[in-house]
Coordinates of C-alpha atoms and ligand atoms in Angstrom, one line a residue:
M1176 CA -27.8 23.8 -87.7
A1177 CA -26.0 20.8 -89.3
S1178 CA -26.0 20.8 -93.1
A1179 CA -27.5 18.0 -95.1
A1180 CA -24.0 16.8 -96.2
V1181 CA -22.9 16.6 -92.6
L1182 CA -26.0 14.7 -91.6
D1183 CA -25.5 12.3 -94.5
Q1184 CA -21.9 11.7 -93.4
E1185 CA -23.0 11.1 -89.9
K1186 CA -25.7 8.6 -91.1
E1187 CA -23.1 6.8 -93.2
Q1188 CA -20.8 6.6 -90.2
R1189 CA -23.6 5.2 -88.1
D1190 CA -24.5 2.6 -90.7
E1191 CA -20.9 1.6 -91.0
N1192 CA -20.6 1.2 -87.2
K1193 CA -23.8 -0.8 -87.2
N1194 CA -22.6 -3.0 -90.1
S1195 CA -19.3 -3.6 -88.5
G1196 CA -21.1 -4.3 -85.2
I1197 CA -23.3 -6.9 -87.0
Q1198 CA -20.2 -8.4 -88.6
D1199 CA -18.5 -8.7 -85.2
I1200 CA -21.6 -10.4 -83.7
Q1201 CA -21.9 -12.7 -86.7
E1202 CA -18.2 -13.7 -86.3
M1203 CA -18.8 -14.4 -82.7
F1204 CA -22.0 -16.4 -83.5
S1205 CA -20.0 -18.6 -85.8
T1206 CA -17.9 -19.8 -82.9
L1207 CA -20.9 -20.8 -80.7
P1208 CA -22.5 -24.3 -80.5
K1209 CA -25.8 -24.1 -82.5
V1210 CA -28.8 -26.3 -83.1
R1211 CA -32.1 -25.9 -84.9
A1212 CA -34.9 -26.5 -82.4
W1213 CA -38.6 -26.2 -81.7
G1214 CA -39.6 -26.1 -85.3
G1215 CA -38.9 -22.4 -85.5
D1216 CA -37.1 -20.5 -88.2
S1217 CA -34.1 -19.6 -86.0
D1218 CA -31.1 -21.5 -84.9
Y1219 CA -30.5 -21.6 -81.1
Y1220 CA -27.0 -20.7 -79.9
Q1221 CA -25.3 -21.7 -76.6
Y1222 CA -23.9 -18.6 -75.0
Q1223 CA -22.4 -18.6 -71.4
G1224 CA -24.1 -21.9 -70.7
F1225 CA -27.6 -21.0 -72.0
W1226 CA -29.4 -21.4 -75.3
Y1227 CA -31.1 -18.5 -77.1
P1228 CA -32.5 -18.0 -80.6
Q1229 CA -30.5 -15.5 -82.6
M1230 CA -32.8 -12.5 -82.0
F1231 CA -32.7 -13.0 -78.2
L1232 CA -28.9 -13.6 -78.2
E1233 CA -28.3 -10.3 -80.1
G1234 CA -30.2 -8.6 -77.4
V1235 CA -28.4 -10.4 -74.6
I1236 CA -25.1 -9.2 -76.0
W1237 CA -26.4 -5.6 -76.6
S1238 CA -27.6 -5.5 -73.0
Q1239 CA -24.3 -6.8 -71.6
Q1240 CA -22.4 -4.2 -73.6
S1241 CA -24.5 -1.2 -73.5
F1242 CA -27.3 -1.3 -70.9
R1243 CA -27.0 0.8 -67.8
A1244 CA -29.2 0.0 -64.8
R1245 CA -30.7 2.6 -62.5
E1246 CA -31.0 2.4 -58.8
T1247 CA -34.8 2.5 -59.1
D1248 CA -35.1 -0.2 -61.8
I1249 CA -37.3 -3.3 -61.2
Y1250 CA -36.8 -6.4 -63.3
L1251 CA -39.0 -9.4 -63.9
A1252 CA -36.8 -12.4 -64.7
T1253 CA -38.4 -15.6 -65.9
F1254 CA -37.8 -18.8 -67.8
P1255 CA -40.5 -18.7 -70.5
K1256 CA -43.9 -20.0 -69.6
C1257 CA -43.4 -19.7 -65.8
G1258 CA -45.9 -16.8 -65.4
T1259 CA -44.3 -13.8 -67.2
T1260 CA -47.5 -12.5 -68.6
W1261 CA -49.3 -12.7 -65.2
L1262 CA -46.4 -11.0 -63.4
K1263 CA -46.1 -8.3 -66.0
A1264 CA -49.8 -7.5 -65.5
L1265 CA -49.5 -7.6 -61.7
M1266 CA -46.3 -5.5 -61.5
S1267 CA -47.5 -2.8 -63.8
T1268 CA -50.8 -2.7 -62.1
I1269 CA -49.1 -2.4 -58.6
Q1270 CA -46.8 0.3 -60.0
N1271 CA -49.5 2.4 -61.7
R1272 CA -52.4 1.9 -59.2
N1273 CA -52.6 5.5 -58.3
N1274 CA -52.7 6.8 -61.8
Q1275 CA -55.3 4.5 -63.3
S1276 CA -58.6 2.9 -62.5
Q1277 CA -60.5 -0.1 -63.8
S1278 CA -62.0 2.1 -66.5
N1279 CA -58.7 3.6 -67.9
H1280 CA -56.4 0.8 -67.0
S1281 CA -53.5 0.4 -69.5
L1282 CA -54.2 -3.3 -69.7
L1283 CA -57.6 -2.7 -71.2
T1284 CA -55.9 -1.6 -74.4
N1285 CA -52.5 -3.2 -74.1
N1286 CA -51.3 -6.8 -73.7
P1287 CA -49.1 -7.1 -70.6
H1288 CA -46.1 -7.6 -72.9
E1289 CA -46.6 -4.1 -74.2
C1290 CA -46.7 -2.6 -70.7
V1291 CA -43.5 -4.3 -69.6
P1292 CA -41.0 -4.9 -72.5
F1293 CA -38.3 -7.5 -72.6
L1294 CA -35.0 -5.8 -72.1
E1295 CA -33.2 -8.1 -74.6
L1296 CA -35.8 -7.5 -77.3
L1297 CA -35.4 -3.7 -77.1
A1298 CA -32.0 -4.2 -78.8
H1299 CA -33.9 -4.4 -82.0
K1300 CA -35.4 -0.9 -81.7
E1301 CA -34.1 1.8 -84.0
N1302 CA -32.0 3.4 -81.3
P1303 CA -32.1 1.1 -78.3
N1304 CA -29.8 3.1 -76.0
A1305 CA -31.7 6.3 -76.4
Y1306 CA -35.0 4.4 -76.0
V1307 CA -34.1 2.8 -72.6
E1308 CA -32.7 6.1 -71.4
S1309 CA -35.9 7.8 -72.3
L1310 CA -38.0 5.5 -70.1
P1311 CA -39.2 7.2 -66.9
S1312 CA -38.1 5.9 -63.5
P1313 CA -38.9 3.6 -61.9
R1314 CA -38.4 1.5 -65.0
L1315 CA -40.1 -1.9 -65.1
L1316 CA -38.4 -4.3 -67.5
A1317 CA -38.6 -8.0 -68.1
T1318 CA -36.0 -10.5 -69.2
H1319 CA -35.4 -14.2 -69.9
I1320 CA -31.6 -13.8 -69.6
S1321 CA -30.0 -16.2 -67.0
Y1322 CA -28.9 -14.7 -63.8
S1323 CA -25.2 -15.4 -64.6
S1324 CA -25.5 -13.5 -67.9
L1325 CA -27.4 -10.4 -66.7
P1326 CA -25.7 -7.1 -67.5
D1327 CA -23.2 -6.4 -64.8
S1328 CA -24.9 -3.1 -63.9
I1329 CA -28.2 -4.8 -63.0
V1330 CA -26.4 -7.1 -60.5
K1331 CA -24.0 -4.4 -59.2
T1332 CA -26.3 -1.4 -58.9
S1333 CA -27.4 -1.8 -55.3
G1334 CA -30.9 -0.4 -55.6
T1335 CA -32.1 -2.6 -58.5
R1336 CA -34.7 -5.2 -57.6
I1337 CA -35.2 -8.5 -59.4
V1338 CA -38.4 -10.6 -59.2
C1339 CA -38.2 -14.1 -60.5
I1340 CA -41.1 -16.5 -60.9
A1341 CA -40.5 -20.2 -61.5
R1342 CA -43.0 -23.1 -62.2
N1343 CA -43.0 -26.8 -62.2
P1344 CA -41.0 -27.9 -65.3
K1345 CA -43.6 -30.5 -66.4
D1346 CA -46.2 -27.7 -66.9
V1347 CA -43.6 -25.4 -68.3
L1348 CA -42.7 -27.9 -71.0
V1349 CA -46.4 -28.5 -72.0
S1350 CA -47.1 -24.7 -72.0
L1351 CA -44.0 -24.1 -74.2
W1352 CA -44.9 -26.9 -76.6
E1353 CA -48.5 -25.7 -76.9
F1354 CA -47.2 -22.1 -77.5
T1355 CA -44.7 -23.3 -80.1
Q1356 CA -47.3 -25.2 -81.9
K1357 CA -48.9 -21.9 -82.7
I1358 CA -45.9 -20.1 -84.0
R1359 CA -44.1 -22.8 -85.9
R1360 CA -42.4 -22.2 -89.2
K1361 CA -44.4 -23.0 -92.4
T1362 CA -42.9 -25.5 -94.8
S1363 CA -42.5 -24.7 -98.5
N1364 CA -46.1 -26.0 -99.2
G1365 CA -47.5 -23.7 -96.6
K1366 CA -48.1 -26.3 -93.9
L1367 CA -46.8 -25.9 -90.3
E1368 CA -43.6 -27.8 -89.5
T1369 CA -44.5 -30.7 -87.2
L1370 CA -43.2 -30.6 -83.7
P1371 CA -43.8 -34.0 -82.0
L1372 CA -44.1 -33.7 -78.2
E1373 CA -41.4 -36.4 -77.9
E1374 CA -39.0 -34.1 -79.8
A1375 CA -39.9 -31.1 -77.6
F1376 CA -39.4 -33.2 -74.5
D1377 CA -36.0 -34.3 -75.6
M1378 CA -34.9 -30.7 -76.4
F1379 CA -36.2 -29.4 -73.1
C1380 CA -34.4 -32.1 -71.1
K1381 CA -31.1 -31.6 -73.0
G1382 CA -31.3 -27.8 -72.7
P1383 CA -31.9 -26.0 -76.0
S1384 CA -35.0 -23.8 -75.7
V1385 CA -35.2 -20.0 -75.0
A1386 CA -32.9 -19.5 -72.0
G1387 CA -32.6 -23.2 -71.4
P1388 CA -31.6 -25.4 -69.6
F1389 CA -34.7 -24.7 -67.4
W1390 CA -33.1 -26.1 -64.3
D1391 CA -29.9 -24.1 -64.5
H1392 CA -31.9 -21.0 -65.2
V1393 CA -34.2 -21.2 -62.1
L1394 CA -31.2 -22.3 -59.9
G1395 CA -29.3 -19.2 -60.8
Y1396 CA -32.1 -16.9 -59.5
W1397 CA -32.9 -19.2 -56.6
E1398 CA -29.3 -19.0 -55.3
A1399 CA -29.2 -15.3 -55.9
S1400 CA -32.4 -14.9 -53.8
K1401 CA -30.9 -16.9 -51.0
E1402 CA -27.8 -14.9 -51.0
N1403 CA -29.5 -11.5 -51.3
P1404 CA -33.2 -11.7 -50.5
D1405 CA -33.5 -7.9 -50.5
K1406 CA -32.5 -7.8 -54.1
V1407 CA -34.0 -11.0 -55.6
L1408 CA -37.5 -12.1 -54.8
F1409 CA -38.2 -15.7 -55.9
L1410 CA -41.9 -16.7 -56.4
K1411 CA -43.5 -19.9 -57.6
Y1412 CA -46.5 -20.0 -60.0
E1413 CA -48.1 -22.7 -57.9
D1414 CA -47.9 -20.6 -54.7
M1415 CA -49.4 -17.7 -56.6
K1416 CA -52.3 -19.9 -57.7
K1417 CA -52.8 -21.1 -54.1
D1418 CA -52.5 -17.8 -52.3
A1419 CA -52.3 -14.9 -54.7
E1420 CA -53.1 -12.3 -52.0
E1421 CA -50.1 -13.2 -49.9
C1422 CA -47.9 -13.2 -53.0
V1423 CA -49.2 -9.9 -54.3
K1424 CA -48.6 -8.2 -51.0
R1425 CA -45.1 -9.5 -50.9
L1426 CA -44.5 -8.4 -54.4
A1427 CA -45.7 -4.8 -53.7
Q1428 CA -43.6 -4.7 -50.6
F1429 CA -40.5 -5.9 -52.5
M1430 CA -41.2 -3.3 -55.3
R1431 CA -41.0 -0.6 -52.6
Q1432 CA -44.7 0.2 -53.3
P1433 CA -46.4 -1.6 -50.4
F1434 CA -50.2 -1.5 -50.0
S1435 CA -51.2 0.8 -47.2
L1436 CA -53.6 -0.3 -44.4
E1437 CA -56.1 2.0 -46.0
E1438 CA -55.7 0.3 -49.4
E1439 CA -56.0 -3.1 -47.8
K1440 CA -59.2 -2.0 -46.0
L1441 CA -60.6 -0.7 -49.3
G1442 CA -59.9 -4.0 -51.0
V1443 CA -57.3 -2.7 -53.4
V1444 CA -55.2 -5.9 -53.1
Q1445 CA -58.2 -8.0 -54.2
E1446 CA -59.0 -5.6 -57.0
V1447 CA -55.4 -5.9 -58.4
M1448 CA -55.6 -9.7 -58.1
S1449 CA -58.9 -10.0 -59.9
F1450 CA -58.0 -7.5 -62.6
C1451 CA -54.9 -9.5 -63.4
S1452 CA -56.5 -12.9 -63.1
F1453 CA -56.4 -15.3 -66.0
E1454 CA -60.2 -15.2 -66.3
N1455 CA -60.2 -11.4 -66.5
L1456 CA -57.2 -10.8 -68.7
S1457 CA -57.9 -13.6 -71.2
N1458 CA -61.5 -12.3 -71.7
L1459 CA -60.4 -8.7 -72.4
E1460 CA -61.1 -7.7 -76.0
V1461 CA -57.5 -6.6 -76.5
N1462 CA -56.3 -10.1 -75.6
K1463 CA -58.9 -11.9 -77.6
S1464 CA -58.3 -10.1 -80.9
G1465 CA -55.1 -7.9 -80.6
A1466 CA -51.5 -8.7 -81.4
V1467 CA -48.2 -7.6 -79.9
N1468 CA -45.0 -6.7 -81.7
L1469 CA -42.4 -8.2 -79.4
T1470 CA -39.8 -7.5 -82.0
S1471 CA -39.9 -5.3 -85.1
T1472 CA -40.3 -8.2 -87.3
K1473 CA -42.8 -10.6 -85.7
A1474 CA -46.2 -9.8 -84.3
L1475 CA -47.8 -12.5 -82.1
D1476 CA -51.5 -12.8 -81.4
N1477 CA -52.2 -11.7 -77.8
D1478 CA -54.4 -14.8 -77.2
I1479 CA -51.4 -17.2 -77.4
F1480 CA -50.2 -16.0 -74.0
F1481 CA -53.4 -17.3 -72.4
R1482 CA -54.1 -21.0 -72.7
K1483 CA -55.4 -22.7 -69.5
G1484 CA -53.5 -21.0 -66.6
Q1485 CA -53.8 -24.2 -64.5
V1486 CA -51.5 -26.2 -62.3
G1487 CA -50.9 -29.8 -63.3
D1488 CA -52.1 -29.8 -67.0
S1489 CA -49.0 -31.7 -67.9
K1490 CA -50.5 -34.9 -66.8
N1491 CA -53.0 -34.6 -69.6
H1492 CA -50.2 -34.5 -72.2
L1493 CA -47.1 -36.2 -71.0
T1494 CA -46.7 -40.0 -70.7
S1495 CA -46.0 -41.4 -67.2
E1496 CA -42.4 -42.1 -68.3
M1497 CA -41.9 -38.4 -69.3
L1498 CA -43.4 -37.2 -66.1
E1499 CA -41.2 -39.5 -64.1
Q1500 CA -38.1 -38.5 -66.0
L1501 CA -38.8 -34.8 -65.5
D1502 CA -39.3 -35.4 -61.8
K1503 CA -36.1 -37.2 -61.6
I1504 CA -34.1 -34.5 -63.3
T1505 CA -35.8 -31.8 -61.1
E1506 CA -34.9 -33.8 -58.0
Q1507 CA -31.3 -34.3 -59.1
K1508 CA -30.7 -30.7 -60.1
L1509 CA -32.6 -28.7 -57.5
E1510 CA -33.0 -30.7 -54.3
A1511 CA -29.5 -30.1 -53.1
A1512 CA -30.1 -26.4 -53.3
G1513 CA -33.3 -26.7 -51.3
L1514 CA -35.5 -25.8 -54.2
K1515 CA -38.7 -27.8 -54.8
L1516 CA -40.8 -27.3 -58.0
Ligands
LIG394 P1 -44.0 -16.0 -71.8 O1 -42.8 -16.3 -71.0 O2 -43.9 -16.5 -73.2 O3 -44.4 -14.6 -71.7 P2 -45.7 -16.9 -69.7 O4 -46.6 -15.8 -69.5 O5 -44.6 -17.0 -68.7 O6 -45.1 -16.9 -71.2 O7 -46.5 -18.2 -69.6 C1 -47.7 -18.4 -70.2 C2 -48.5 -19.3 -69.3 O8 -49.1 -18.5 -68.2 C3 -49.7 -20.0 -69.9 O9 -49.8 -21.2 -69.2 P3 -50.5 -22.5 -69.8 O10 -50.0 -22.7 -71.1 O11 -50.2 -23.6 -68.8 O12 -52.0 -22.2 -69.8 C4 -50.8 -19.0 -69.7 O13 -52.1 -19.6 -69.8 C5 -50.5 -18.6 -68.2 N1 -51.1 -17.3 -67.9 C6 -51.2 -16.2 -68.6 N2 -51.8 -15.2 -67.9 C7 -52.1 -15.8 -66.7 C8 -52.7 -15.2 -65.5 N3 -53.2 -14.0 -65.5 N4 -52.8 -16.1 -64.4 C9 -52.4 -17.3 -64.5 N5 -51.7 -17.9 -65.6 C10 -51.6 -17.1 -66.6

């Protein structure tokens, strides 16, 4: 057994490594373009063409340096506010449908973000490498990292599967703005920092937001799905709202956990869909009153992940000029690649 002195020495060494790691990262951060955005308490840094708040970026770098994918891993990759919470619920329900029923479903007691963690935020766990290694296969993880910055091993490991969901950017902007309204920094007199919609619009169009620019982010996954449809499945929030059944079946098939004919006959697909619907999830007690610790420092109320869950709410918030401008950017950036949002 190791003596207390040896353990102390090892701990000192670990702390030293950790501190020098932090110093390296801080030096690297000081070379990156940076802005203060979205009324939050963190700077946003531009790294490999995409913007991340410091906590996310530390995780992006950790995952690039240390994370090892497994053949059986399944990833959910999203730009924020495109349907992450919904897809986390659906994917974990599809994956666990044989071990849980409506009465002992893990989503009855956990927000979808607890069931499927964000890879980059696991960096802030006490021992992230050991933690990700301890997760049983097939691992289900989510990420907001751009396709071009994903850890090499996710892209190169032939068996890994990546599901991406995208959404019309006008609704994404409004959803993001409404979400940010609820988590803004407090000023010295205890009031929330103001975040005018015009300012959010400007930031969103220019790029700085979590994993922005939006258009480059979705384009990366769209192109990867065209190149390798067996590895990357590209879904749209609006299609899911229109025909969830078809999307859920495709999703299960892609996850290598297709619904059997027997399951289809028994109505399991409809059960999964209705359990994960906005109406059901947003009315669960856990999502009305609970909170989730996405990082070790910040707990978020579960209800902020459920607002309206509708298509087209942006027209109730954005001016016609804003709507037009966003349409124009979307056309310019995505049309040539054959992507319509
Ligand atoms: P995240 O990336 O921060 O996790 P994400 O879940 O992608 O957020 O987006 C939240 C949006 O999905 C919200 O949209 P809204 O602001 O326009 O209303 C939220 O209401 C919606 N949402 C959450 N759960 C569901 C669901 N089960 N079905 C449909 N939409 C949902």
